[in-house]
Every structure is written in structure tokens, then in C-alpha cells.
Amino acid sequence: MLHAMDLHVQLVILLAFFSWATYVFIIADPSTSKMSRFFVVTVPRRICAFVEKTFGRRVADKLGDLGDLAAQLFYLFVVLGGWTVVFWYAYPMIGRSSHVADFHRQIGAVVFVCCMGSWHVASNSSPGHVDARTMPLFDHYDYDGALYSGKVCPTLGIRKIARSKYDRATGRHVPRFDHHCGWIGRTVGERNYRWFLLFLLVHFGMCVYGTWAIHRLLHGEVLDRDLLNAVYYNAATGEEVRADKFVVAHYLSMRHFEMCSVLLLMGVMSIMLGAFLGFHLYIASRNVTTNEFFKWRDVRGWHRMEREEYERAKAVGEGRADQSCGGGKSEAEDGPSDPGPMPVNIYDKGMVENLWEVILPLSCRNEAQARFAASLGRRVPDDGRRKRKSAKPKSS
């Protein structure tokens, strides 16, 4: 067998590749990350431009439609491929293992159904769309004067309500715009952010559970066969190799290549999905979207820079004013102006209310439904229930 160091190098390379791919295609925002923008936006555009120039517009349009499904097809390939390995290789080992109880086969089937179910729901749920007709349904946020102001969308010609954004993928305004997720093929907004969080939560739990179960199976084989005390030989030289953890890990990767590959994949994805889920739970608890998170970072940078320039100009102006012999106008008055206090997030209502706003979006509540119905000229009973008929008064 090959030297154990080869396995170590392979693991490092695979870990680095998965980490890079997760950052570029999942975590990074193409509008702020040059690397992500190059691979997510620039490369697909250049490919489509080349195809259009070579084969014509019709072929390029079909390729563009297929490109929209590429991430979803890749997701299905990875997830269904991983579960095929689990059902084909891991399930028979559970029956022979004394370290993983047999009921985990039933639990695994439930996890698989939850995994595909959460993906199906997230990929088929609408974020909501703002137009002249639906504006009363989604217009429930005030303009904060920092990130949002009453402007008109130059593309659609409608008023841009607070926290909405024009989505290039759908050609519509999305309320409470968060981001576009390629894995579910949907833009995430006000009405489907909860299903996106459920999708993340289920897949994070699936990866953690799968990592534990497969590790338990392989570790059980090490204990049952006493592999740490076994004798190994180098396949190239025939020399005896002293057993250690890396040698045993290499032996298991050769004997159970498919399961070790899935173990590595789920282990890495557990870390990445855990960090991604934690980030979204954090911004959800602060009532901030992904789009607003990066905007607030720019606002803080702008405010800090303006404050430093103002204080520096103020100090220079005061020094020159002390040296002047009259009450002349200070040069600092013509310099940078005071930016004032740092703007605050007016949408933050406290962690509990913020999370409840994600679970039950404002546009799904009775107030918004009644406002929308009133704009259409319909009458909606209070709380969406029929009013009971009042009892007839008793005759005297």
C-alpha cells in the first residue's frame, strides 16, 4: 500500500477544494467578492457569448436555461449520489455492526425524506413579487434614510418600497430581498426565507448525523478487527509498515473508498453549512438580510472615514483659528461636514419578534391581507373569520 503521507496530502487537497468551492459558490457575494463574481457571473457570461457567436442566439438561450439548472442538477448529483452510497454500502454494515443500532436505518430513511422534502419546498416557494397591484401587500416597512429612500425603479418604473430590490434572475422586485440561491434555483425574499432556513437546518443536521454514523461504523471495524495492531505491507516495496492512525485510515479509504468519500464530504459540509446557518440565524435575529448586511458594512466604513476626516479637519481648523488675529472665518467651515451619529437599524424589534417575523412574514398576516384586499375593493372579515350572527333579542 502507499505511504500514509499520501493520504494526508489527499485529505488536505480535498478539504481545500471543498472549502474554496463552498466559499465561492455559496458564501461569497458576487457583488463584493471578485473571485466569486468571476466564477459565478463572468465565466458563465463569456461562455454564453462564445456559444452565441459560434452557434447562434437560439442555442445560447437554451444553454442559458440549462445553466440556471446547473447548480440544482449538481446538488441532486451530490446528494442522491451520497445517499446511494449510504443505502448500498452503509446499510449492510449496520446489520453486521455492533456499534450502530439497527434502528438507524429507519432514522436514515426519515432524514433522506426530510432532506429531499425541504429542498422541494424551498425550490418551489416564491419570495413574493412587488408590482403596482401587490404593493399594498408588501409595503409595511418605513424608509430608514440610510439604506432605503423613496425612489423609483428605473427598470420597472414603480416605487421601490423599503427593503425590496430588483432581481435580475426573475426581472421583478422582490420584497425583503436577501440573495439568490443557486442550489434551490430561487431568489430568497420575504415569503420564502423561512423555507430557505429550514433547508439549511435540515441539511446541516443531515451532514452532522451522517458524519457521526459513518465514522461510528468505520471506527467499529477498527475495533472489531483490531486494525491498529495488524500488520501492513507497502504494495510497492513489500516492506512491513508499522500500524498507526494514518496507515489504518489509508487502509479503510482503500477498502471502503465510497463510504470514506461520503464521510469526508459530509464532514466538510457540516462545518461549512454550520457556519452558513449560524450566519443566517444571526442576521435573522437582528432583522437584517444578506443584502443589508453588506450594505451596513459599507455604511459603517463610510461613516468611520467621514468621521475621521471631519475630526482631522476640525483639529486643523481650530489650530489655525488660534493663530489668526481676528474673528475671521475658519477654513474648517469649508471642509468636511459632521456625519452625525451612526445610523441604526430601525427594523430591529428584538430577537424574538425578529425571528417570528421570519417564521410568519408580515405579508402573510391579517393586517397585510386586509390592506391588500381593501386595495382591490374587496371586504375581508376581521381575522379572516366569518362574523357570527347576533342573537335575536328576547321579546318583552
Tab-separated table of N, CA and C in Angstrom, residues 264-342:
chain	number	residue	atom	x	y	z
A	264	LEU	N	-15.896	12.211	4.173
A	264	LEU	CA	-15.129	13.445	4.014
A	264	LEU	C	-16.023	14.578	3.529
A	265	LEU	N	-16.884	14.282	2.567
A	265	LEU	CA	-17.777	15.303	2.037
A	265	LEU	C	-18.708	15.837	3.122
A	266	MET	N	-19.335	14.930	3.867
A	266	MET	CA	-20.281	15.375	4.889
A	266	MET	C	-19.567	16.052	6.050
A	267	GLY	N	-18.359	15.636	6.367
A	267	GLY	CA	-17.618	16.305	7.429
A	267	GLY	C	-17.305	17.751	7.083
A	268	VAL	N	-16.836	17.963	5.853
A	268	VAL	CA	-16.531	19.325	5.421
A	268	VAL	C	-17.801	20.165	5.326
A	269	MET	N	-18.865	19.578	4.746
A	269	MET	CA	-20.105	20.322	4.601
A	269	MET	C	-20.764	20.615	5.946
A	270	SER	N	-20.529	19.769	6.945
A	270	SER	CA	-21.057	20.056	8.279
A	270	SER	C	-20.483	21.363	8.805
A	271	ILE	N	-19.184	21.555	8.596
A	271	ILE	CA	-18.531	22.780	9.054
A	271	ILE	C	-19.032	23.982	8.257
A	272	MET	N	-19.069	23.831	6.933
A	272	MET	CA	-19.471	24.953	6.081
A	272	MET	C	-20.941	25.310	6.287
A	273	LEU	N	-21.809	24.302	6.292
A	273	LEU	CA	-23.231	24.581	6.483
A	273	LEU	C	-23.512	25.111	7.884
A	274	GLY	N	-22.760	24.612	8.871
A	274	GLY	CA	-22.930	25.120	10.225
A	274	GLY	C	-22.592	26.600	10.314
A	275	ALA	N	-21.489	26.991	9.654
A	275	ALA	CA	-21.112	28.409	9.653
A	275	ALA	C	-22.135	29.245	8.885
A	276	PHE	N	-22.606	28.724	7.748
A	276	PHE	CA	-23.577	29.451	6.933
A	276	PHE	C	-24.916	29.585	7.655
A	277	LEU	N	-25.357	28.494	8.304
A	277	LEU	CA	-26.602	28.536	9.070
A	277	LEU	C	-26.479	29.497	10.249
A	278	GLY	N	-25.332	29.456	10.935
A	278	GLY	CA	-25.121	30.375	12.051
A	278	GLY	C	-25.161	31.826	11.613
A	279	PHE	N	-24.587	32.111	10.445
A	279	PHE	CA	-24.617	33.478	9.918
A	279	PHE	C	-26.050	33.928	9.666
A	280	HIS	N	-26.859	33.070	9.045
A	280	HIS	CA	-28.230	33.460	8.724
A	280	HIS	C	-29.092	33.562	9.976
A	281	LEU	N	-28.863	32.707	10.949
A	281	LEU	CA	-29.615	32.844	12.195
A	281	LEU	C	-29.239	34.137	12.910
A	282	TYR	N	-27.979	34.521	12.819
A	282	TYR	CA	-27.528	35.763	13.447
A	282	TYR	C	-28.192	36.975	12.792
A	283	ILE	N	-28.145	37.059	11.453
A	283	ILE	CA	-28.724	38.235	10.797
A	283	ILE	C	-30.249	38.220	10.913
A	284	ALA	N	-30.849	37.007	10.967
A	284	ALA	CA	-32.301	36.948	11.151
A	284	ALA	C	-32.689	37.459	12.529
A	285	SER	N	-31.881	37.149	13.536
A	285	SER	CA	-32.171	37.630	14.892
A	285	SER	C	-31.992	39.135	15.017
A	286	ARG	N	-31.249	39.733	14.086
A	286	ARG	CA	-31.068	41.192	14.066
A	286	ARG	C	-31.988	41.876	13.061
A	287	ASN	N	-32.811	41.095	12.362
A	287	ASN	CA	-33.701	41.597	11.316
A	287	ASN	C	-32.913	42.311	10.228
A	288	VAL	N	-31.894	41.625	9.743
A	288	VAL	CA	-31.056	42.129	8.667
A	288	VAL	C	-30.986	41.051	7.588
A	289	THR	N	-31.112	41.431	6.337
A	289	THR	CA	-30.967	40.487	5.243
A	289	THR	C	-29.497	40.399	4.824
A	290	THR	N	-29.191	39.403	4.008
A	290	THR	CA	-27.824	39.290	3.496
A	290	THR	C	-27.454	40.520	2.687
A	291	ASN	N	-28.365	40.992	1.880
A	291	ASN	CA	-28.136	42.202	1.095
A	291	ASN	C	-27.862	43.399	1.995
A	292	GLU	N	-28.636	43.530	3.078
A	292	GLU	CA	-28.459	44.654	4.004
A	292	GLU	C	-27.195	44.495	4.839
A	293	PHE	N	-26.795	43.267	5.125
A	293	PHE	CA	-25.584	43.040	5.919
A	293	PHE	C	-24.373	43.667	5.239
A	294	PHE	N	-24.243	43.448	3.934
A	294	PHE	CA	-23.108	44.020	3.215
A	294	PHE	C	-23.286	45.527	3.024
A	295	LYS	N	-24.530	45.986	2.887
A	295	LYS	CA	-24.749	47.424	2.778
A	295	LYS	C	-24.396	48.138	4.080
A	296	TRP	N	-24.766	47.546	5.227
A	296	TRP	CA	-24.429	48.157	6.510
A	296	TRP	C	-22.915	48.187	6.728
A	297	ARG	N	-22.230	47.190	6.211
A	297	ARG	CA	-20.766	47.208	6.313
A	297	ARG	C	-20.192	48.388	5.545
A	298	ASP	N	-20.748	48.665	4.382
A	298	ASP	CA	-20.294	49.834	3.612
A	298	ASP	C	-20.646	51.136	4.327
A	299	VAL	N	-21.829	51.176	4.941
A	299	VAL	CA	-22.234	52.393	5.662
A	299	VAL	C	-21.302	52.646	6.845
A	300	ARG	N	-20.967	51.600	7.587
A	300	ARG	CA	-20.045	51.773	8.727
A	300	ARG	C	-18.685	52.256	8.263
A	301	GLY	N	-18.196	51.704	7.140
A	301	GLY	CA	-16.916	52.161	6.608
A	301	GLY	C	-16.962	53.617	6.164
A	302	TRP	N	-18.065	53.992	5.505
A	302	TRP	CA	-18.224	55.390	5.076
A	302	TRP	C	-18.296	56.320	6.279
A	303	HIS	N	-19.086	55.928	7.304
A	303	HIS	CA	-19.251	56.795	8.468
A	303	HIS	C	-17.931	56.954	9.218
A	304	ARG	N	-17.167	55.881	9.354
A	304	ARG	CA	-15.884	55.962	10.047
A	304	ARG	C	-14.927	56.881	9.293
A	305	MET	N	-14.882	56.764	7.975
A	305	MET	CA	-13.987	57.594	7.180
A	305	MET	C	-14.406	59.066	7.249
A	306	GLU	N	-15.721	59.333	7.145
A	306	GLU	CA	-16.192	60.709	7.223
A	306	GLU	C	-15.934	61.309	8.599
A	307	ARG	N	-16.113	60.505	9.630
A	307	ARG	CA	-15.875	60.992	10.982
A	307	ARG	C	-14.400	61.338	11.179
A	308	GLU	N	-13.501	60.478	10.682
A	308	GLU	CA	-12.074	60.745	10.830
A	308	GLU	C	-11.663	61.998	10.069
A	309	GLU	N	-12.190	62.172	8.839
A	309	GLU	CA	-11.852	63.366	8.066
A	309	GLU	C	-12.394	64.634	8.734
A	310	TYR	N	-13.595	64.526	9.295
A	310	TYR	CA	-14.182	65.688	9.959
A	310	TYR	C	-13.383	66.080	11.196
A	311	GLU	N	-13.015	65.077	12.020
A	311	GLU	CA	-12.243	65.377	13.231
A	311	GLU	C	-10.878	65.934	12.882
A	312	ARG	N	-10.267	65.393	11.819
A	312	ARG	CA	-8.947	65.889	11.415
A	312	ARG	C	-9.046	67.323	10.905
A	313	ALA	N	-10.059	67.613	10.087
A	313	ALA	CA	-10.234	68.971	9.579
A	313	ALA	C	-10.603	69.934	10.701
A	314	LYS	N	-11.377	69.444	11.669
A	314	LYS	CA	-11.761	70.283	12.794
A	314	LYS	C	-10.551	70.651	13.638
A	315	ALA	N	-9.657	69.663	13.867
A	315	ALA	CA	-8.451	69.935	14.654
A	315	ALA	C	-7.544	70.923	13.943
A	316	VAL	N	-7.389	70.760	12.638
A	316	VAL	CA	-6.549	71.679	11.871
A	316	VAL	C	-7.162	73.079	11.868
A	317	GLY	N	-8.470	73.162	11.717
A	317	GLY	CA	-9.146	74.455	11.701
A	317	GLY	C	-9.054	75.180	13.015
A	318	GLU	N	-9.172	74.446	14.133
A	318	GLU	CA	-9.068	75.080	15.441
A	318	GLU	C	-7.660	75.604	15.681
A	319	GLY	N	-6.657	74.850	15.208
A	319	GLY	CA	-5.279	75.298	15.386
A	319	GLY	C	-5.003	76.568	14.612
A	320	ARG	N	-5.539	76.646	13.396
A	320	ARG	CA	-5.318	77.859	12.591
A	320	ARG	C	-6.135	79.026	13.134
A	321	ALA	N	-7.296	78.730	13.697
A	321	ALA	CA	-8.115	79.808	14.257
A	321	ALA	C	-7.431	80.432	15.464
A	322	ASP	N	-6.718	79.617	16.263
A	322	ASP	CA	-5.998	80.154	17.425
A	322	ASP	C	-4.864	81.069	17.011
A	323	GLN	N	-4.258	80.764	15.829
A	323	GLN	CA	-3.131	81.564	15.381
A	323	GLN	C	-3.578	82.829	14.636
A	324	SER	N	-4.853	82.869	14.209
A	324	SER	CA	-5.330	84.052	13.481
A	324	SER	C	-5.532	85.216	14.462
A	325	CYS	N	-5.454	86.410	13.992
A	325	CYS	CA	-5.542	87.588	14.847
A	325	CYS	C	-6.912	88.225	14.855
A	326	GLY	N	-7.854	87.652	14.238
A	326	GLY	CA	-9.186	88.237	14.230
A	326	GLY	C	-10.237	87.164	14.304
A	327	GLY	N	-11.453	87.561	14.163
A	327	GLY	CA	-12.548	86.603	14.175
A	327	GLY	C	-12.897	86.143	12.792
A	328	GLY	N	-11.861	86.018	11.938
A	328	GLY	CA	-12.094	85.605	10.558
A	328	GLY	C	-12.690	84.217	10.465
A	329	LYS	N	-13.189	83.903	9.309
A	329	LYS	CA	-13.825	82.621	9.055
A	329	LYS	C	-12.788	81.526	8.993
A	330	SER	N	-12.992	80.468	9.748
A	330	SER	CA	-12.040	79.347	9.781
A	330	SER	C	-12.161	78.527	8.510
A	331	GLU	N	-11.029	77.979	8.059
A	331	GLU	CA	-11.022	77.131	6.874
A	331	GLU	C	-11.754	75.825	7.125
A	332	ALA	N	-11.894	75.459	8.419
A	332	ALA	CA	-12.565	74.195	8.712
A	332	ALA	C	-14.026	74.240	8.320
A	333	GLU	N	-14.588	75.521	8.244
A	333	GLU	CA	-16.001	75.612	7.891
A	333	GLU	C	-16.249	75.177	6.450
A	334	ASP	N	-15.210	75.278	5.612
A	334	ASP	CA	-15.347	74.867	4.219
A	334	ASP	C	-14.912	73.420	4.017
A	335	GLY	N	-14.506	72.745	5.077
A	335	GLY	CA	-14.036	71.372	4.968
A	335	GLY	C	-15.160	70.363	5.098
A	336	PRO	N	-14.825	69.114	5.436
A	336	PRO	CA	-15.832	68.050	5.569
A	336	PRO	C	-16.848	68.381	6.653
A	337	SER	N	-18.077	67.992	6.436
A	337	SER	CA	-19.143	68.254	7.405
A	337	SER	C	-19.255	67.100	8.383
A	338	ASP	N	-19.880	67.379	9.518
A	338	ASP	CA	-20.064	66.364	10.559
A	338	ASP	C	-21.078	65.319	10.074
A	339	PRO	N	-20.683	64.029	9.984
A	339	PRO	CA	-21.618	62.998	9.507
A	339	PRO	C	-22.704	62.667	10.515
A	340	GLY	N	-22.559	63.170	11.749
A	340	GLY	CA	-23.573	62.881	12.761
A	340	GLY	C	-23.403	61.481	13.345
A	341	PRO	N	-24.361	61.050	14.141
A	341	PRO	CA	-24.259	59.713	14.748
A	341	PRO	C	-24.420	58.621	13.699
A	342	MET	N	-23.899	57.454	14.021
A	342	MET	CA	-24.008	56.307	13.130
A	342	MET	C	-25.474	55.891	12.996
